[in-house]
Backbone as JSON, one array per atom type, in Angstrom:
{
  "sequence": "MTKFFLLAHYDDEIFALPLFSVNQVNYLIFLTNGVGSSCDSAQEVIRHSEAIRNLETNFSDFDIEIVCLGRELGVSEGELYKKMKKVVENPQVRRIFEDASSKDSIITTSFEGAHQDHDAACLIGRRLSRTYKLRIRELSTYPQLFQ",
  "N": [[27.39, 18.44, -19.78], [25.79, 15.5, -18.57], [25.05, 13.54, -15.7], [23.77, 10.38, -15.16], [22.44, 8.74, -12.6], [21.74, 5.58, -11.79], [20.01, 4.07, -9.36], [19.28, 1.66, -7.08], [17.95, 1.88, -4.52], [16.53, 4.34, -2.28], [18.6, 5.34, -0.5], [21.02, 4.82, -1.78], [22.35, 6.75, -3.04], [24.46, 7.69, -1.59], [26.66, 6.1, -2.1], [27.51, 7.15, -4.49], [28.13, 9.75, -4.06], [30.73, 11.08, -4.17], [31.04, 11.43, -6.87], [29.16, 13.27, -7.73], [28.26, 16.23, -9.56], [28.84, 19.68, -9.35], [28.43, 21.64, -11.25], [26.91, 20.43, -13.23], [24.05, 18.66, -14.52], [22.58, 16.26, -12.39], [21.02, 13.41, -12.65], [19.04, 11.57, -10.52], [17.89, 8.46, -10.57], [15.77, 6.45, -9.13], [15.17, 3.1, -8.68], [13.6, 1.35, -7.31], [10.7, 1.28, -5.05], [11.32, 1.91, -2.46], [10.54, 0.37, -0.28], [9.83, -2.96, 1.01], [7.91, -5.65, -0.34], [6.11, -6.55, 1.51], [5.29, -4.3, 2.92], [2.85, -1.77, 3.57], [0.95, 0.73, 1.68], [1.03, 3.13, 3.08], [3.43, 3.03, 4.49], [5.15, 3.14, 2.45], [4.65, 5.64, 1.35], [5.59, 7.25, 3.5], [8.39, 6.52, 3.58], [9.14, 7.33, 1.05], [8.63, 10.19, 1.22], [10.44, 10.83, 3.27], [12.88, 10.3, 2.03], [12.94, 12.0, -0.17], [12.84, 14.51, 1.07], [15.27, 14.44, 2.51], [17.07, 14.41, 0.34], [16.5, 16.84, -0.91], [17.2, 18.57, 1.14], [19.86, 18.03, 1.93], [21.35, 17.9, -0.47], [21.33, 20.26, -1.74], [23.21, 21.87, -2.87], [23.77, 20.85, -5.36], [22.77, 20.42, -8.75], [20.13, 18.68, -9.16], [17.95, 16.23, -10.47], [15.26, 14.44, -9.64], [14.02, 11.21, -10.09], [11.59, 9.04, -9.47], [11.22, 6.25, -10.38], [10.88, 3.57, -9.67], [8.86, 3.77, -7.81], [6.77, 4.75, -9.3], [6.38, 2.59, -11.05], [5.78, 0.59, -9.31], [7.71, -1.05, -8.12], [8.98, -3.07, -5.77], [11.41, -3.18, -3.12], [13.92, -5.64, -3.42], [12.75, -6.88, -5.59], [13.46, -5.9, -8.04], [14.85, -7.23, -10.06], [12.88, -8.73, -11.22], [11.51, -6.96, -12.74], [13.14, -5.76, -14.71], [12.96, -5.56, -17.54], [10.57, -4.12, -17.82], [11.35, -1.69, -16.69], [13.57, -0.89, -18.45], [12.19, -0.6, -20.83], [10.49, 1.44, -20.37], [8.51, 4.35, -21.17], [9.18, 6.82, -19.92], [11.83, 6.48, -19.29], [12.94, 6.31, -21.77], [12.45, 8.92, -22.7], [14.07, 10.33, -20.88], [16.63, 9.52, -21.57], [16.92, 9.82, -24.34], [17.86, 12.26, -25.4], [20.46, 12.29, -24.61], [23.98, 12.77, -24.74], [27.18, 11.64, -26.18], [29.02, 12.48, -24.3], [27.82, 12.29, -21.88], [27.14, 10.32, -18.89], [26.39, 7.11, -17.36], [26.0, 6.15, -14.05], [26.19, 3.64, -11.76], [25.53, 0.87, -9.49], [27.8, -1.84, -9.02], [27.92, -5.25, -10.44], [27.89, -7.52, -8.08], [26.88, -9.79, -6.82], [25.94, -9.57, -4.27], [23.66, -8.22, -3.54], [20.5, -8.45, -4.84], [19.06, -6.22, -6.0], [21.01, -4.3, -6.41], [22.51, -5.62, -8.27], [20.7, -5.95, -10.35], [20.26, -3.27, -11.01], [22.78, -2.67, -12.07], [22.77, -4.29, -14.35], [20.68, -3.14, -15.74], [21.69, -0.62, -16.11], [23.91, -1.26, -17.84], [22.58, -2.15, -20.07], [21.17, 0.18, -20.86], [23.39, 1.79, -21.31], [24.52, 0.57, -23.58], [22.38, 0.84, -25.39], [21.95, 3.63, -25.68], [24.5, 4.51, -26.15], [26.31, 5.44, -24.13], [28.78, 6.27, -21.72], [29.64, 4.11, -19.0], [29.87, 3.84, -15.47], [30.67, 1.75, -12.86], [30.0, 1.28, -9.43], [31.44, -0.16, -6.58], [29.64, -1.59, -3.96], [29.94, -3.33, -1.96], [32.75, -3.64, -0.91], [35.57, -5.78, -1.39], [37.37, -7.48, 1.09], [40.61, -8.36, 1.79], [42.61, -10.77, 3.3]],
  "CA": [[27.41, 17.0, -19.54], [24.83, 15.06, -17.6], [25.31, 12.22, -15.13], [22.52, 9.61, -14.82], [22.71, 7.82, -11.46], [20.76, 4.51, -11.65], [20.15, 3.62, -8.03], [18.27, 0.67, -6.6], [17.27, 2.32, -3.34], [16.71, 5.77, -1.96], [19.82, 5.69, 0.17], [22.16, 4.42, -2.49], [23.08, 7.97, -3.55], [25.64, 7.9, -0.76], [27.78, 5.4, -2.75], [27.97, 7.87, -5.62], [28.29, 11.15, -3.72], [31.93, 11.75, -4.63], [30.88, 11.66, -8.33], [28.17, 14.31, -8.07], [28.91, 17.4, -10.11], [28.25, 20.89, -8.93], [28.04, 22.41, -12.46], [26.27, 19.57, -14.27], [22.84, 18.04, -14.05], [22.76, 14.93, -11.79], [19.77, 12.73, -12.59], [18.97, 10.45, -9.54], [16.82, 7.63, -10.98], [15.61, 5.38, -8.16], [14.56, 1.96, -9.45], [12.59, 0.63, -6.48], [9.8, 2.22, -4.35], [11.92, 2.22, -1.14], [10.04, -0.55, 0.75], [9.6, -4.35, 0.6], [6.56, -6.01, -0.87], [5.21, -6.77, 2.64], [4.87, -3.04, 3.48], [1.6, -1.16, 3.02], [1.19, 1.99, 0.95], [1.39, 4.21, 4.06], [4.85, 2.99, 4.8], [5.81, 3.57, 1.18], [4.6, 7.12, 1.25], [6.45, 7.73, 4.5], [9.71, 6.3, 3.13], [9.33, 8.23, -0.09], [8.68, 11.52, 1.74], [11.69, 11.05, 4.06], [13.97, 10.28, 1.11], [12.95, 13.24, -0.97], [13.21, 15.57, 2.02], [16.73, 14.24, 2.7], [17.77, 14.8, -0.85], [16.28, 18.31, -1.06], [17.87, 19.26, 2.2], [21.28, 17.73, 1.99], [21.98, 17.94, -1.75], [20.9, 21.5, -2.32], [24.35, 22.5, -3.64], [23.89, 20.23, -6.61], [21.67, 20.48, -9.7], [19.63, 17.27, -9.19], [16.63, 15.91, -10.97], [14.88, 13.17, -8.97], [13.04, 10.4, -10.8], [11.25, 7.92, -8.66], [10.69, 5.29, -11.36], [10.35, 2.4, -9.02], [7.58, 4.1, -7.14], [5.81, 4.91, -10.4], [6.17, 1.29, -11.61], [5.34, -0.31, -8.27], [8.79, -2.03, -7.99], [9.35, -3.19, -4.34], [12.81, -3.6, -2.84], [14.17, -7.08, -3.51], [12.08, -7.47, -6.72], [13.85, -5.18, -9.29], [15.25, -8.25, -11.08], [11.71, -9.19, -11.88], [10.88, -5.84, -13.51], [14.08, -5.09, -15.45], [12.45, -5.25, -18.94], [9.63, -3.04, -17.64], [12.19, -0.44, -16.46], [14.35, -0.46, -19.6], [11.31, -0.19, -21.91], [9.47, 2.48, -19.9], [8.59, 5.54, -21.97], [9.86, 7.9, -19.21], [13.28, 6.17, -19.43], [13.29, 6.69, -23.15], [12.43, 10.35, -22.72], [15.2, 10.81, -20.12], [17.97, 9.14, -22.27], [16.96, 10.07, -25.8], [18.68, 13.47, -25.73], [21.77, 12.17, -24.01], [25.12, 12.86, -25.7], [28.23, 10.71, -25.84], [29.76, 12.98, -23.12], [27.1, 11.99, -20.65], [27.46, 9.04, -18.39], [25.56, 6.44, -16.42], [26.67, 5.68, -12.83], [25.35, 2.65, -11.09], [26.27, -0.1, -8.66], [28.42, -2.98, -9.86], [27.32, -6.58, -10.21], [28.72, -8.21, -7.12], [26.25, -10.9, -6.28], [25.67, -9.35, -2.84], [22.29, -7.73, -3.35], [19.88, -8.56, -6.15], [18.61, -4.99, -6.55], [22.14, -3.56, -6.96], [22.91, -6.38, -9.44], [19.74, -5.59, -11.38], [20.56, -1.89, -11.43], [23.89, -2.76, -12.89], [22.32, -4.87, -15.68], [19.89, -2.14, -16.46], [22.7, 0.4, -16.57], [24.73, -1.8, -18.97], [21.67, -2.2, -21.25], [20.92, 1.58, -21.33], [24.62, 2.26, -21.91], [24.68, 0.11, -25.01], [21.3, 1.42, -26.19], [22.1, 5.07, -25.84], [25.94, 4.77, -26.45], [26.81, 6.28, -23.05], [29.83, 5.62, -20.85], [29.11, 3.61, -17.66], [30.77, 3.65, -14.35], [30.02, 0.89, -11.79], [30.51, 1.52, -8.13], [31.31, -1.21, -5.62], [28.94, -1.31, -2.76], [30.43, -4.3, -0.97], [34.19, -3.82, -1.26], [36.25, -7.05, -0.97], [38.48, -7.37, 2.05], [41.55, -9.51, 1.55], [43.47, -10.94, 4.47]],
  "C": [[26.47, 16.58, -18.39], [25.25, 13.7, -17.0], [23.95, 11.61, -14.68], [22.92, 8.6, -13.78], [21.53, 6.89, -11.46], [20.95, 3.8, -10.31], [18.96, 2.78, -7.63], [17.4, 1.24, -5.5], [17.49, 3.81, -3.05], [17.99, 6.14, -1.27], [21.12, 5.38, -0.54], [22.95, 5.58, -3.06], [24.37, 8.18, -2.77], [26.88, 7.2, -1.37], [28.4, 6.35, -3.83], [28.25, 9.38, -5.34], [29.57, 11.79, -4.23], [31.87, 12.04, -6.14], [29.88, 12.66, -8.74], [28.98, 15.52, -8.61], [28.19, 18.65, -9.69], [27.71, 21.62, -10.17], [27.47, 21.59, -13.56], [24.93, 19.04, -13.68], [23.13, 16.59, -13.59], [21.33, 14.37, -11.76], [19.88, 11.61, -11.55], [17.7, 9.63, -9.93], [16.74, 6.42, -10.02], [14.68, 4.29, -8.79], [13.58, 1.14, -8.61], [11.81, 1.69, -5.7], [10.32, 2.53, -2.93], [11.42, 1.23, -0.01], [9.89, -1.95, 0.18], [8.14, -4.58, 0.29], [5.57, -6.29, 0.31], [4.72, -5.48, 3.34], [3.62, -2.52, 2.84], [1.98, 0.19, 2.33], [1.53, 3.18, 1.88], [2.84, 4.27, 4.34], [5.67, 3.38, 3.54], [5.82, 5.08, 1.06], [5.5, 7.76, 2.29], [7.89, 7.7, 4.06], [10.09, 7.24, 1.97], [9.51, 9.71, 0.36], [10.03, 11.81, 2.42], [12.88, 11.1, 3.06], [14.06, 11.51, 0.32], [13.33, 14.5, -0.1], [14.72, 15.56, 2.31], [17.49, 14.82, 1.48], [17.7, 16.29, -1.1], [17.07, 19.14, -0.03], [19.37, 19.14, 2.07], [22.07, 17.77, 0.64], [21.61, 19.23, -2.49], [21.98, 22.21, -3.07], [24.51, 21.93, -5.04], [22.57, 20.45, -7.4], [21.14, 19.0, -9.89], [18.18, 17.25, -9.76], [16.28, 14.49, -10.38], [13.78, 12.47, -9.74], [12.82, 9.17, -9.96], [10.52, 6.88, -9.48], [10.17, 4.09, -10.7], [9.04, 2.58, -8.31], [6.46, 4.18, -8.2], [5.41, 3.48, -11.0], [5.74, 0.23, -10.6], [6.45, -1.42, -8.05], [9.21, -2.04, -6.55], [10.85, -3.56, -4.26], [12.86, -5.08, -2.9], [13.53, -7.67, -4.74], [12.42, -6.72, -8.03], [14.18, -6.18, -10.43], [14.07, -8.77, -11.86], [11.1, -8.19, -12.91], [11.95, -5.16, -14.42], [13.65, -4.68, -16.87], [11.5, -4.1, -18.82], [10.29, -1.72, -17.45], [12.8, 0.05, -17.74], [13.37, 0.01, -20.74], [10.3, 0.91, -21.56], [9.64, 3.75, -20.74], [9.28, 6.69, -21.26], [11.37, 7.72, -19.32], [13.7, 6.63, -20.83], [13.41, 8.2, -23.28], [13.71, 10.95, -22.05], [16.52, 10.67, -20.96], [17.97, 9.59, -23.78], [17.75, 11.27, -26.28], [20.11, 13.39, -25.21], [22.86, 12.23, -25.09], [26.21, 11.86, -25.28], [29.21, 11.17, -24.7], [29.15, 12.68, -21.84], [27.48, 10.61, -20.19], [26.43, 8.44, -17.48], [26.43, 5.95, -15.3], [25.74, 4.79, -12.11], [26.19, 1.78, -10.17], [26.76, -1.22, -9.49], [27.69, -4.25, -9.48], [28.27, -7.33, -9.33], [28.13, -9.51, -6.45], [25.85, -10.83, -4.78], [24.31, -8.88, -2.54], [21.65, -7.72, -4.75], [19.4, -7.29, -6.72], [19.8, -4.24, -7.13], [22.6, -4.3, -8.26], [22.03, -6.04, -10.62], [19.95, -4.2, -11.85], [21.72, -1.85, -12.36], [23.54, -3.23, -14.31], [21.51, -3.84, -16.43], [20.74, -0.99, -16.96], [23.47, -0.01, -17.79], [23.84, -1.75, -20.24], [21.48, -0.8, -21.79], [22.21, 2.19, -21.85], [24.85, 1.87, -23.33], [23.63, 0.79, -25.91], [21.58, 2.83, -26.6], [23.61, 5.51, -26.07], [26.51, 5.75, -25.41], [27.9, 5.5, -22.32], [29.13, 5.17, -19.57], [30.11, 3.51, -16.71], [30.04, 2.88, -13.28], [30.71, 1.08, -10.52], [30.36, 0.31, -7.19], [30.55, -0.82, -4.38], [29.29, -2.26, -1.65], [31.9, -4.59, -1.33], [34.75, -5.13, -0.61], [37.31, -6.71, 0.05], [39.37, -8.56, 1.91], [42.38, -9.63, 2.84], [44.79, -11.59, 4.16]]
}
């Protein structure tokens, strides 16, 4: 069984950490490049390197496959909603999901209206879930507090 984590940002894996599996493949698919559109390419390279180093160091107990789709597609933080179709129709995405089975699942952030990238990741996850007939689990990133 494989878990596909659709994550808007490099640090969003922390929301899903309790769902990582030790004896299953965990795909971490990052949908943005880790920096805002006002950052230059040097800052993007630094952010990417930091994130990958962190994942390889701190997640070494897990079988993870890291896919930096947002970096490859040039999707800046805050702009994922503008590139949702480009992400869903990307050939690499098709290759990742085409062999998925009904026992596999997509895990992503929920649509909460609090962050446009998290909401876009949710919509992408829902679309891929329908297309590839996979279960989806949405995680709250901004829990509601009731008084």
